[in-house]
CSV table of C-alpha atoms and ligand atoms in Angstrom, one decimal:
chain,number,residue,atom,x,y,z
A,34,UNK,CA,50.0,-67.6,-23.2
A,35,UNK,CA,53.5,-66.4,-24.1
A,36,UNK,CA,53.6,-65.4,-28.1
A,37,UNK,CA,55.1,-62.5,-29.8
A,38,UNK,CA,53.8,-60.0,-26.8
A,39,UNK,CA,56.3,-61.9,-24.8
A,40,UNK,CA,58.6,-59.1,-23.0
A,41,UNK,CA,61.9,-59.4,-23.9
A,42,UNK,CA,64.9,-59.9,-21.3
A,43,UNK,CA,66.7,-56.5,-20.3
A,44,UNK,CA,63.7,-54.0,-21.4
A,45,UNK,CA,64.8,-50.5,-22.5
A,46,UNK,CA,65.3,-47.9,-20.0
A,47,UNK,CA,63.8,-44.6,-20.2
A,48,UNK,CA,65.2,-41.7,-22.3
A,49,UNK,CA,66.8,-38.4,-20.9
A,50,UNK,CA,69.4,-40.4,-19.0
A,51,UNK,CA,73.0,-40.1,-19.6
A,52,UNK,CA,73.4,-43.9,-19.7
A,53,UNK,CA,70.9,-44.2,-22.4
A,54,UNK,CA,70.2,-47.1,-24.5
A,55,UNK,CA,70.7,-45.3,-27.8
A,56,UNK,CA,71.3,-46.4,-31.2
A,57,UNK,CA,75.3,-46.5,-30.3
A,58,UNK,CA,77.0,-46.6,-27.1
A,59,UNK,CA,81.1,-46.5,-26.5
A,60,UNK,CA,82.4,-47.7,-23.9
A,61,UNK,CA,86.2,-46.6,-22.8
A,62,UNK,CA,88.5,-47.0,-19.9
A,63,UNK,CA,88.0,-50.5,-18.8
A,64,UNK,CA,89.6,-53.6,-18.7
A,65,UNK,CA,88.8,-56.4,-21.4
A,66,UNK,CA,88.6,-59.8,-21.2
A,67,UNK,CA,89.5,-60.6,-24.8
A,68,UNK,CA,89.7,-64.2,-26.1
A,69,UNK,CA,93.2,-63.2,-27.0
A,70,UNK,CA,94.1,-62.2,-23.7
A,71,UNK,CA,93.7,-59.1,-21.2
A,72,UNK,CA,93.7,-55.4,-22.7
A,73,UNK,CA,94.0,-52.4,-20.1
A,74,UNK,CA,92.3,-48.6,-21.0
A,75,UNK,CA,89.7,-50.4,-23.7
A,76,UNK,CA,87.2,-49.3,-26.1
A,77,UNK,CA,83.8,-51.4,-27.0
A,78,UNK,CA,81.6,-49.4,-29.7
A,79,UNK,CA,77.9,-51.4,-29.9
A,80,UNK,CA,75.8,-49.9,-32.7
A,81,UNK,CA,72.1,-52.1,-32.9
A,82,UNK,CA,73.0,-54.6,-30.4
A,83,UNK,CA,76.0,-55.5,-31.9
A,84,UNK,CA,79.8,-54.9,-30.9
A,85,UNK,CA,81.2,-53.1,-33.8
A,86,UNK,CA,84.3,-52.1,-32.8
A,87,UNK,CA,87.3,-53.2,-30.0
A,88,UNK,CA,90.2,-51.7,-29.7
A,89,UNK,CA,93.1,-51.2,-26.6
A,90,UNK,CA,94.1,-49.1,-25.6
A,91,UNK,CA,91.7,-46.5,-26.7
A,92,UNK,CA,92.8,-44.2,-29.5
A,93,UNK,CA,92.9,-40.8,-28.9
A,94,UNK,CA,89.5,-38.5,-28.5
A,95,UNK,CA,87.9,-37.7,-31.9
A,96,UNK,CA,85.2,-35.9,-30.5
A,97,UNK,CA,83.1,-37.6,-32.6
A,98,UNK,CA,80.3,-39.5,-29.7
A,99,UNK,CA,79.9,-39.3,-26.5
A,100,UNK,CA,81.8,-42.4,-24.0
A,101,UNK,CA,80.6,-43.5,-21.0
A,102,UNK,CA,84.1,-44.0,-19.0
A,103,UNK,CA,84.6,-47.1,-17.6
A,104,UNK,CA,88.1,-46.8,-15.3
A,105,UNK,CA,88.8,-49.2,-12.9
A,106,UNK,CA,85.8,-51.7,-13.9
A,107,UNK,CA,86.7,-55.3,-15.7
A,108,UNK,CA,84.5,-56.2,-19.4
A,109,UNK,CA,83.3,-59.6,-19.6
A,110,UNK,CA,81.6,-61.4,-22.2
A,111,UNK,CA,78.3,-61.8,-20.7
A,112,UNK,CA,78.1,-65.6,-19.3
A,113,UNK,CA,76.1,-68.7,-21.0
A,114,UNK,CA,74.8,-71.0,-18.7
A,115,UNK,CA,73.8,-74.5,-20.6
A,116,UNK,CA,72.5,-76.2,-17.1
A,117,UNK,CA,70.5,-74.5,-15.0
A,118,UNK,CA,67.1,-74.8,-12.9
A,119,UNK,CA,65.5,-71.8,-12.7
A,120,UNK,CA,66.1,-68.8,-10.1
A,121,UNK,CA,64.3,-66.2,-8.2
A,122,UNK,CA,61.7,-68.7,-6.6
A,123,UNK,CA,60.7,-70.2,-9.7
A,124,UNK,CA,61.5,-73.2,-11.7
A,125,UNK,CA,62.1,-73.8,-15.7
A,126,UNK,CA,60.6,-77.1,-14.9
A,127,UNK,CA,57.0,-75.9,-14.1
A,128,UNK,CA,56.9,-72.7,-13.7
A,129,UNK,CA,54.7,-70.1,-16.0
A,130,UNK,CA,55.5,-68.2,-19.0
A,131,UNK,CA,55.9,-65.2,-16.8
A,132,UNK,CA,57.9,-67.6,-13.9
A,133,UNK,CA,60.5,-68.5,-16.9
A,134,UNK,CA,60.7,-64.6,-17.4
A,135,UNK,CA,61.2,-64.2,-13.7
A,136,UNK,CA,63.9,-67.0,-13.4
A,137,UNK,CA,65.6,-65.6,-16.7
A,138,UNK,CA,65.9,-61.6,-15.1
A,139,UNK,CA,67.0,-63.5,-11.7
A,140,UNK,CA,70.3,-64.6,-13.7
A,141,UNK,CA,70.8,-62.3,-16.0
A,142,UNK,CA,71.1,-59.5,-12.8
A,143,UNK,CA,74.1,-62.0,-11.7
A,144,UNK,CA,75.4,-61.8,-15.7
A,145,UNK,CA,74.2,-64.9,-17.5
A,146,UNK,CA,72.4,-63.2,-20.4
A,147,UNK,CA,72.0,-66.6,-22.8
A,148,UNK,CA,70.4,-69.2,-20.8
A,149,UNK,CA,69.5,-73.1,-21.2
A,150,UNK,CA,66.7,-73.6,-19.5
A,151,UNK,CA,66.8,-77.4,-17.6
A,152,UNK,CA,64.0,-79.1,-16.6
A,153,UNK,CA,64.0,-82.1,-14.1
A,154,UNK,CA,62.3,-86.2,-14.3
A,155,UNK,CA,58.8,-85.9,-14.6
A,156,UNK,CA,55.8,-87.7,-16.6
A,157,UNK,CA,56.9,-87.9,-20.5
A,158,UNK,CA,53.1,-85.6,-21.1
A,159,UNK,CA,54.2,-82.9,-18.4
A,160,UNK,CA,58.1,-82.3,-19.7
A,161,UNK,CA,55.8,-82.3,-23.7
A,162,UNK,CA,53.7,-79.8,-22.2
A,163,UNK,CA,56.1,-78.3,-20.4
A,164,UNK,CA,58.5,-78.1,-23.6
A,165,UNK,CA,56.4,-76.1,-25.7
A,166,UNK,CA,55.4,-73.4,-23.8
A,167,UNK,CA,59.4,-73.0,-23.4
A,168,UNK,CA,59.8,-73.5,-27.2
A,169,UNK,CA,58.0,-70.2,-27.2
A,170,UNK,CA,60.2,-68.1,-24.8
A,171,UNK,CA,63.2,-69.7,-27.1
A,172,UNK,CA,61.8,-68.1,-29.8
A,173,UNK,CA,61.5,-64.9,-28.2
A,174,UNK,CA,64.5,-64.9,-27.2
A,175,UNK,CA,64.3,-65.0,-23.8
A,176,UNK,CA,66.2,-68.9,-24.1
A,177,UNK,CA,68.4,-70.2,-25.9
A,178,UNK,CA,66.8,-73.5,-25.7
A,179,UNK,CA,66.1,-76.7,-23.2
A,180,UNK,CA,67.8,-79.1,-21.7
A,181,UNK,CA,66.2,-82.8,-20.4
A,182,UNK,CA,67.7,-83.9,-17.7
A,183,UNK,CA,65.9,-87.3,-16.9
A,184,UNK,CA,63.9,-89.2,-17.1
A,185,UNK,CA,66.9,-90.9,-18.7
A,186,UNK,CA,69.1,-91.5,-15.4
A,187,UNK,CA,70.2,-94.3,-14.1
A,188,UNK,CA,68.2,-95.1,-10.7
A,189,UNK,CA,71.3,-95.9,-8.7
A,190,UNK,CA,73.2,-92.1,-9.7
A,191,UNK,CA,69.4,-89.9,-9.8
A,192,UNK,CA,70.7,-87.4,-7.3
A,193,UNK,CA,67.3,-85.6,-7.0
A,194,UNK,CA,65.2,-86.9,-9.3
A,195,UNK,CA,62.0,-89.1,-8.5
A,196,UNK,CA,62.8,-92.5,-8.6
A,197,UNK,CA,59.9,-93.7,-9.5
A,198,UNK,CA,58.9,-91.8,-12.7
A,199,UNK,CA,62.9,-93.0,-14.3
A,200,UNK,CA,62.6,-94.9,-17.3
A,201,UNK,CA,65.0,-96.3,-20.0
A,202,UNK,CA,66.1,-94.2,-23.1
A,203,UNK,CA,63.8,-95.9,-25.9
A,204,UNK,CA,64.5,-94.2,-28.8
A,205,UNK,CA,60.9,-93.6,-29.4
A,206,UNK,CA,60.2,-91.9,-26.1
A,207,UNK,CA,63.2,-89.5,-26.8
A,208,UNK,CA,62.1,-88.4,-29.5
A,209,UNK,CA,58.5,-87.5,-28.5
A,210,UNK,CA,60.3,-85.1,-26.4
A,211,UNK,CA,62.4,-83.7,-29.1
A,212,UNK,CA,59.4,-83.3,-31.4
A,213,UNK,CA,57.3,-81.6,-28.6
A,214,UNK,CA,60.1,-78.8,-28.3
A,215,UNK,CA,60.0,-77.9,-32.0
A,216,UNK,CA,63.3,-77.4,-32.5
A,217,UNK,CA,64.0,-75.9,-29.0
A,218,UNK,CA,65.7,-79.2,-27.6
A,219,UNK,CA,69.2,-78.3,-27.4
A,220,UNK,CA,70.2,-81.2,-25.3
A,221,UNK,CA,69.4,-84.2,-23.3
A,222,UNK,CA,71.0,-86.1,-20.6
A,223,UNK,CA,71.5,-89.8,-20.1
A,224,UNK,CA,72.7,-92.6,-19.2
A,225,UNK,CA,74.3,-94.4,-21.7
A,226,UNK,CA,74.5,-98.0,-20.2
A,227,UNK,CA,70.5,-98.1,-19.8
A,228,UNK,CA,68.7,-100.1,-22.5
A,229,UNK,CA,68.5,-97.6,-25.7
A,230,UNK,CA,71.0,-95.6,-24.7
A,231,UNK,CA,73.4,-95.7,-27.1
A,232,UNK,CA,70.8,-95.5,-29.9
A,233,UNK,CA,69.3,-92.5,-28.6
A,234,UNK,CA,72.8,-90.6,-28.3
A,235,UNK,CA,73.2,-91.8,-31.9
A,236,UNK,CA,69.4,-90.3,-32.8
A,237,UNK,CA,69.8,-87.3,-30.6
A,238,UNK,CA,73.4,-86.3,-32.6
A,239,UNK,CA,71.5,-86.9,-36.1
A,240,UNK,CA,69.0,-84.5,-34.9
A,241,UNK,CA,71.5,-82.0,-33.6
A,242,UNK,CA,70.3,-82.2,-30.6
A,243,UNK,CA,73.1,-82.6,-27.6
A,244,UNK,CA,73.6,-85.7,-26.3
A,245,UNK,CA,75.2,-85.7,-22.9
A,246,UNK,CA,76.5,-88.1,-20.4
A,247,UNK,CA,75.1,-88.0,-16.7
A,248,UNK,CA,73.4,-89.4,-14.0
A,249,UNK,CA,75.0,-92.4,-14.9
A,250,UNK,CA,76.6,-95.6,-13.8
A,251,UNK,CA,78.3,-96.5,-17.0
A,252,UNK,CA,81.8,-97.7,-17.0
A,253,UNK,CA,84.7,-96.5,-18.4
A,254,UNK,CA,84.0,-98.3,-21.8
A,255,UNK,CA,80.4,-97.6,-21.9
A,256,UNK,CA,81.6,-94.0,-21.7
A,257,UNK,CA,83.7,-94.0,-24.6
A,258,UNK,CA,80.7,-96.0,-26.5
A,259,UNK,CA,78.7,-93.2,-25.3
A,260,UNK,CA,81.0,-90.5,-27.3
A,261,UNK,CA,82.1,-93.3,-30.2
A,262,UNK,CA,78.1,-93.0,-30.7
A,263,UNK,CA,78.0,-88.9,-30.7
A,264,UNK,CA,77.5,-87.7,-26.8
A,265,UNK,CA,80.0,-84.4,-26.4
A,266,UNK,CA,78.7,-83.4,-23.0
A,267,UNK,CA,79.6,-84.6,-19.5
A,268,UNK,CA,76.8,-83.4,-17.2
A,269,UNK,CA,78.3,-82.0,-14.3
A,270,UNK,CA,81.4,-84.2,-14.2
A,271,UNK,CA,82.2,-85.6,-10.9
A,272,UNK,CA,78.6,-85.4,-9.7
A,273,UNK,CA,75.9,-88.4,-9.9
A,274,UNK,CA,78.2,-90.7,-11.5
A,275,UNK,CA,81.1,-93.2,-10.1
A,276,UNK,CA,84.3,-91.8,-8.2
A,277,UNK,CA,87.2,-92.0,-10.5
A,278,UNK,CA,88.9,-95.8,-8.9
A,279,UNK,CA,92.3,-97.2,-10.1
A,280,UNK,CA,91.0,-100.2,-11.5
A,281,UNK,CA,87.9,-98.7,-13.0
A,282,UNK,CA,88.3,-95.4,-14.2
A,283,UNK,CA,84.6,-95.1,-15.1
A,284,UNK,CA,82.8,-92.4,-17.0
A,285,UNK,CA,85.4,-89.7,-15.0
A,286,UNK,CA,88.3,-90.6,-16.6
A,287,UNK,CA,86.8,-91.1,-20.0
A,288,UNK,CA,84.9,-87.7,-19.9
A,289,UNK,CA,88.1,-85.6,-18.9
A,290,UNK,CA,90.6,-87.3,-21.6
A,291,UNK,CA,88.4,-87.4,-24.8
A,292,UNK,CA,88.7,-83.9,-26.8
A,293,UNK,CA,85.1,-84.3,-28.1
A,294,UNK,CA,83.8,-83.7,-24.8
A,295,UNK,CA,83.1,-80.4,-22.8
A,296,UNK,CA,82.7,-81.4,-19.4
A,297,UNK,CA,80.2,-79.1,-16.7
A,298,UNK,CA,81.6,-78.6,-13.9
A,299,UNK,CA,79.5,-76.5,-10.7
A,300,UNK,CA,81.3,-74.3,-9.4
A,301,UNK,CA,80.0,-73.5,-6.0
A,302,UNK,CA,82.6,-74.8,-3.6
A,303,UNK,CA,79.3,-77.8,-2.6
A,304,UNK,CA,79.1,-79.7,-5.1
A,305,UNK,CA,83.3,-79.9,-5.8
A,306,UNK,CA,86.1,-79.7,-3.7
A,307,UNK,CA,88.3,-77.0,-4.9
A,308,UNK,CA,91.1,-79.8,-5.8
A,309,UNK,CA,88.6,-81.4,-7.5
A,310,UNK,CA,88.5,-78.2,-9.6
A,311,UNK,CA,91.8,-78.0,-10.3
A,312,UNK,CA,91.7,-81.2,-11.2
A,313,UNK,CA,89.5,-81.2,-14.0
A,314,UNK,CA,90.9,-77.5,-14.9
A,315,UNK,CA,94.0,-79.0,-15.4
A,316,UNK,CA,93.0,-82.7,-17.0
A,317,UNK,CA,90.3,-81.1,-19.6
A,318,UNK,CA,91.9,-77.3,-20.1
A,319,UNK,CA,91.0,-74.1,-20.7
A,320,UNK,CA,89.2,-75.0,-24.1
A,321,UNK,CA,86.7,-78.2,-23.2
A,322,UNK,CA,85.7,-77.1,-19.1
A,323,UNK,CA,81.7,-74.9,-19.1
A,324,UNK,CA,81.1,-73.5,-15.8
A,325,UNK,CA,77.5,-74.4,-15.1
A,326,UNK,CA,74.7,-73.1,-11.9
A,327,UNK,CA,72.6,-76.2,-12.1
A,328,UNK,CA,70.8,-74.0,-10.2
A,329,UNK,CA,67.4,-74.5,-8.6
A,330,UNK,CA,64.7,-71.9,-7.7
A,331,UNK,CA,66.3,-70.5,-4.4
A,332,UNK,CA,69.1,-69.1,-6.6
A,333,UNK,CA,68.9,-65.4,-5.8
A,334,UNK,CA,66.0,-65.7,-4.0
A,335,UNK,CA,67.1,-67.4,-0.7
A,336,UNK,CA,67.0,-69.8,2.2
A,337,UNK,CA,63.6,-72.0,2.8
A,338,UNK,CA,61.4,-75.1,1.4
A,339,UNK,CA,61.0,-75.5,-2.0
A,340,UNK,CA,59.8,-78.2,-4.8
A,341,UNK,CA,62.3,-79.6,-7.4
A,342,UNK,CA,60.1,-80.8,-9.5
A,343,UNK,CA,57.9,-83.8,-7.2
A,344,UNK,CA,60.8,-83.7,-4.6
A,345,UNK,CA,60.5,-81.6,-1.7
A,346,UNK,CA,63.8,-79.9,-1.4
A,347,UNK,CA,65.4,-77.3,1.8
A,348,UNK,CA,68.1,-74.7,1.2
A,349,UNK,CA,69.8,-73.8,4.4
A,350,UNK,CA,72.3,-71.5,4.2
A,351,UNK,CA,72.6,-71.2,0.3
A,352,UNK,CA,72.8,-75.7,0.1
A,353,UNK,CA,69.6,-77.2,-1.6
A,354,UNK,CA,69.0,-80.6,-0.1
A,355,UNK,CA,66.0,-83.2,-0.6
A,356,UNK,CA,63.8,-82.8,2.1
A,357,UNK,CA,64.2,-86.8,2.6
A,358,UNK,CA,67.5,-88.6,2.4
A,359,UNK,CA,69.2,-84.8,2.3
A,360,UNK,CA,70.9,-85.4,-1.4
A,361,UNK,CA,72.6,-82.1,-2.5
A,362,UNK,CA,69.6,-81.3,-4.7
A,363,UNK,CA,71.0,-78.5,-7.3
A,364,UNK,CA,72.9,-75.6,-6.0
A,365,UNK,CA,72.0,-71.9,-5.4
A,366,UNK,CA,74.9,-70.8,-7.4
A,367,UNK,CA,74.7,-67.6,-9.9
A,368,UNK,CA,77.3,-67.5,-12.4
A,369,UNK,CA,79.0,-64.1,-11.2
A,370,UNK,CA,79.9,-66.5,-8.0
A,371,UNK,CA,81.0,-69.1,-10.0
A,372,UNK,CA,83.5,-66.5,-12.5
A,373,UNK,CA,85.0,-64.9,-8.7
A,374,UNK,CA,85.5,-68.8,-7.2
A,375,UNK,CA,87.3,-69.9,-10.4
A,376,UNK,CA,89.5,-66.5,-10.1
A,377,UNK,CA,90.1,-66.1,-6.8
A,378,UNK,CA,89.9,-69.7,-5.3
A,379,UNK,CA,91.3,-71.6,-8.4
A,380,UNK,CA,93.7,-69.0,-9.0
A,381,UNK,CA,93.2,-68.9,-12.8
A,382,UNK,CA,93.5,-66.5,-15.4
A,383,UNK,CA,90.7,-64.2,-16.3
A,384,UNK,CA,90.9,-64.9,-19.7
A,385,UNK,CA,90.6,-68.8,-19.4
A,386,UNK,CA,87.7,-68.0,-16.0
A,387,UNK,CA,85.9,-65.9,-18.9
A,388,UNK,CA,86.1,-68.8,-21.5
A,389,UNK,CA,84.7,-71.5,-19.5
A,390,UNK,CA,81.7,-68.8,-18.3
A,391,UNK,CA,80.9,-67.4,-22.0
A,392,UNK,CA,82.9,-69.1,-25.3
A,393,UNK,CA,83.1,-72.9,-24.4
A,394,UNK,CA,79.2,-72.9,-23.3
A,395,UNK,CA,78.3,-70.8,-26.3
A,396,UNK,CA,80.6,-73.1,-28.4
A,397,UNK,CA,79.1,-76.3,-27.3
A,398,UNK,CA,75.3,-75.2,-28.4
A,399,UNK,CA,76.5,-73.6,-31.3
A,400,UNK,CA,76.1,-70.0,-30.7
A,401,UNK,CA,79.8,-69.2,-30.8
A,402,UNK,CA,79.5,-67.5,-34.4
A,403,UNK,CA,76.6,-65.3,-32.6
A,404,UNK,CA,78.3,-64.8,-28.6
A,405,UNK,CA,80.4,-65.8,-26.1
A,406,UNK,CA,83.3,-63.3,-26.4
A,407,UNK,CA,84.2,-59.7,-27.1
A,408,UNK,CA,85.1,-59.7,-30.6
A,409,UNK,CA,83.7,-57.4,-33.4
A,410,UNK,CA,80.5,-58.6,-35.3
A,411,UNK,CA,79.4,-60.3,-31.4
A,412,UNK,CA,76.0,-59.7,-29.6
A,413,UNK,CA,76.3,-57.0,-27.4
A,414,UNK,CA,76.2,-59.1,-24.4
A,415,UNK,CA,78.5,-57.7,-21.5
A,416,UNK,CA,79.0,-58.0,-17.8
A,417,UNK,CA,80.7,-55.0,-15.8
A,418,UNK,CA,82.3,-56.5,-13.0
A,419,UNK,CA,84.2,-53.9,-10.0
A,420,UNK,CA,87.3,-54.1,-8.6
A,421,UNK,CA,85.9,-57.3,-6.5
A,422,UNK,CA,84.6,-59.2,-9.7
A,423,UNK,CA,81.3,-58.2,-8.1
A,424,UNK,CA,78.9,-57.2,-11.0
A,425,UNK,CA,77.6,-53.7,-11.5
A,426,UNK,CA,76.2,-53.6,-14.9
A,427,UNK,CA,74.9,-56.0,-17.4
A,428,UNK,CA,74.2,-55.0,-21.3
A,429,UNK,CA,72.0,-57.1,-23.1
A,430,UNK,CA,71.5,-57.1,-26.8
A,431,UNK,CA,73.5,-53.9,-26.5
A,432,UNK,CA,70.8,-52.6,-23.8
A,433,UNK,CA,71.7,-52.2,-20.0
A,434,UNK,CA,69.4,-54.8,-19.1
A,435,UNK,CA,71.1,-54.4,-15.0
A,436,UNK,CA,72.9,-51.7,-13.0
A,437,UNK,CA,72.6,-48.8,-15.1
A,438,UNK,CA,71.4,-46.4,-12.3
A,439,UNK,CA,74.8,-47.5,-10.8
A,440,UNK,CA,76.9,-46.4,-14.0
A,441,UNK,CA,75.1,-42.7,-13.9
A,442,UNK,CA,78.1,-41.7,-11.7
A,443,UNK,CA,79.9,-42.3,-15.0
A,444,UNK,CA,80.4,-39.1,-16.0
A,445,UNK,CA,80.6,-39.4,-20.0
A,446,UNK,CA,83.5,-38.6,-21.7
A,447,UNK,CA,84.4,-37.4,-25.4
A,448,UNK,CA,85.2,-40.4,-27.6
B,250,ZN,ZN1,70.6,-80.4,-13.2
C-alpha cells in the first residue's frame, strides 16, 4: 500500500561526493534554454529544490561556493509529459504502487521529471480502483495526476482500446471516475459527438478537470461545440480521429485553429509523418503544440509481447502493435527522443523544442506558476543534455535524480 513511506522520485545520493546533493548547488558554463531565448556560459543557483538564481553569462568568480562546471553541455527545463502509458515493462493502467514507481524512474532517466500518468478502456470499477491507488502516488509526488483515456471513445477511432468495454460519456459515469481519483483527475478524453458528451466536457471544465478531444469521429462543428462547451486539449492530434478532407475539415482543422486548444502531438517519427509535424508546428505555434510519449510499457525496456490493458500488443523494433489487426498501439517513445526529432528532424529552435517538452504541458495542467522553465522561483527540475541532445544528467527537485556518476568528471570550479 503506497502512503506517506512512498519513495520519492530521484532519491538522494550519498554524501562525500563532489556532485553532492547539498543544500545549494551552482551550476556554470552551460548553455540555457531560457523561455526568453538561448544564453551561452550560464549560471543556475538551486537552494532547497528551488532555482534561485539565473544569470548569463556568468559573472565573475566570488569565491563564495563551490560550481560544478558545465562547458559544452545544453540546460533544459526538465520535460512534462501529460499523455503517457507507463515505461520500463510496466503500465500506469494496472500496474502496482511499486510498478508506477518503476514506470515513473524509467522516464524520468530519459528527462521527464513531472508525469501524467494515462490509463487505458477498462471496467468503470477497475480504472476507480485503479485511480486511487494513483491518487496516492500524486500525492507523493511521484505524479502529477491521471489522465482517462476511454472508455469515452468513439468505437469507430478506438485505436487500441477494447471495443467491447466502450461506452458513452453519461455525465454520471464520468464523474464516478472523477470522484474515485480525489482530486487527482487531471484530465479525461472523449469523444464529443457520443451521447453525453458535450455535457460531460461542460461538467469536467466546472470541475477543473481537463476535458480533451480524442478518439473521436466528430466533425468539424462538433469540434468547435466540443471547445464552445470547455474541452482545451486535442489528444494526440492527427491520430484516432478523421484525416483533415476539403470538404470536411473535421476535428483537425478545428483543433489546430482554435487558441483555446493545446494540441498533443507524438513525436516518434510512427505515429506522424515529419510533414505532418511541420504541419501542425507551423498551424498551432510554438505557444499551443505539447510534445507527448503516449508511451506504453516497452518504453525503455524493449522489444517483445506485452498487454495494453486487455489487448495483447507486440513491439518490434521499437513499434507497439495489437497483437490482432496490428493497430499502432502507443509508441515506445521517451521524451529525450522526442526533444532531438523536433531539433534535428523538424529543424526548430531549441527554445520553442523546449517549450512544447516543459512550459506548454506544464501550462495546460496548471503547473506553470510551479515548472516548466528555467526562471527564478522554478522547481529545480533540469535535464543536461551533450553535444548530441543525448541526456547525461537529470536533477529533480533540485536532486540529481540521473547521471550524476557521469558529471564526477566535472571538476568543480569556484563560483
Ligand atoms: Zn494514449
Amino acid at each position: 500500500m503506497p502512503g506517506r513511506g512512498t519513495p520519492r522520485l530521484g532519491p538522494a545520493l550519498t554524501g562525500g561526493d563532489r556532485v553532492s546533493n547539498a543544500e545549494r548547488t551552482v551550476l556554470t558554463g552551460a548553455r540555457l534554454v531560457l523561455p526568453t531565448g538561448v544564453v551561452e556560459n550560464g549560471k543556475i543557483a538551486v537552494e532547497n529544490g528551488v532555482i534561485t538564481e539565473i544569470a548569463a553569462p556568468v559573472t565573475p568568480p566570488d569565491g563564495a561556493a563551490p560550481a560544478l562546471d558545465l562547458t559544452g553541455y545544453t540546460v533544459v527545463p526538465g520535460f512534462v509529459d501529460m499523455h503517457v502509458h507507463g515505461g520500463g515493462g510496466e503500465s500506469y493502467h494496472s500496474g502496482t504502487a511499486e510498478q508506477v514507481i518503476k514506470a515513473a524512474h524509467t522516464h524520468l532517466r530519459h528527462g521527464t521529471t513531472t508525469t501524467i500518468a494515462s490509463t487505458v478502456t477498462g471496467e468503470i470499477d477497475d480504472l476507480c480502483r485503479q485511480a486511487s491507488m494513483l491518487s496516492e502516488l500524486v500525492e507523493d509526488g511521484v505524479l502529477a495526476g491521471i489522465h482517462f483515456e476511454g472508455p469515452f471513445i468513439s468505437i469507430n477511432r478506438c485505436g487500441a482500446h477494447e471495443p467491447d468495454l466502450l461506452r458513452d460519456p453519461d455525465p454520471a459515469v464520468v464523474r464516478k471516475l472523477i470522484d474515485a481519483s480525489r482530486g487527482a483527475a487531471r484530465m479525461v478524453t472523449l469523444a464529443p459527438e457520443l451521447e453525453g458528451g458535450i455535457e460531460s466536457i461542460r461538467m469536467l471544465t466546472e470541475r477543473g478537470v481537463i476535458a480533451a478531444i480524442g478518439h473521436t469521429d466528430a466533425s468539424y462543428d462538433k469540434t468547435l461545440a466540443g471547445v464552445d462547451a470547455g474541452a482545451t486539449v486535442a489528444t494526440h492530434l492527427f491520430n484516432a480521429m478523421p484525416g483533415l478532407a476539403h470538404r470536411a475539415p473535421g476535428p483537425i482543422a478545428a483543433l489546430l485553429e482554435d487558441e483555446r486548444v493545446t494540441v498533443e502531438l507524438i513525436g516518434d517519427g510512427v505515429h506522424l509523418h515529419p510533414a505532418v509535424v511541420d504541419l501542425a508546428f507551423r498551424g498551432a505555434g510554438a505557444s499551443r503544440v505539447a510534445l507527448v510519449t503516449d508511451a506504453m510499457d516497452a518504453a525503455g525496456f524493449g522489444d517483445g509481447d506485452y498487454m495494453l490493458g486487455p489487448m495483447a500488443v507486440k513491439v518490434r523494433d521499437g513499434v507497439a502493435r495489437l497483437a490482432e489487426g496490428g493497430s499502432i498501439a502507443g509508441s515506445t517513445l521517451t521524451l529525450d527522443v522526442a526533444f532531438k526529432r523536433a531539433v534535428t528532424v523538424n529543424g526548430l529552435p531549441l527554445d520553442t523544442v523546449s517549450r512544447m517538452l516543459s512550459f506548454n504541458p506544464a501550462r495546460q495542467l496548471g503547473l506553470s506558476d510551479k515548472l516548466g522553465s528555467l526562471e527564478a522561483g522554478k522547481r529545480a527540475d533540469l535535464v543536461v543534455l551533450d553535444a548530441s541532445y543525448d541526456v547525461v544528467a537529470v536533477m529533480r527537485e533540485g536532486r540529481w535524480a540521473v547521471g550524476a556518476e557521469k558529471l564526477k568528471d566535472r571538476v568543480p570550479v569556484p563560483n
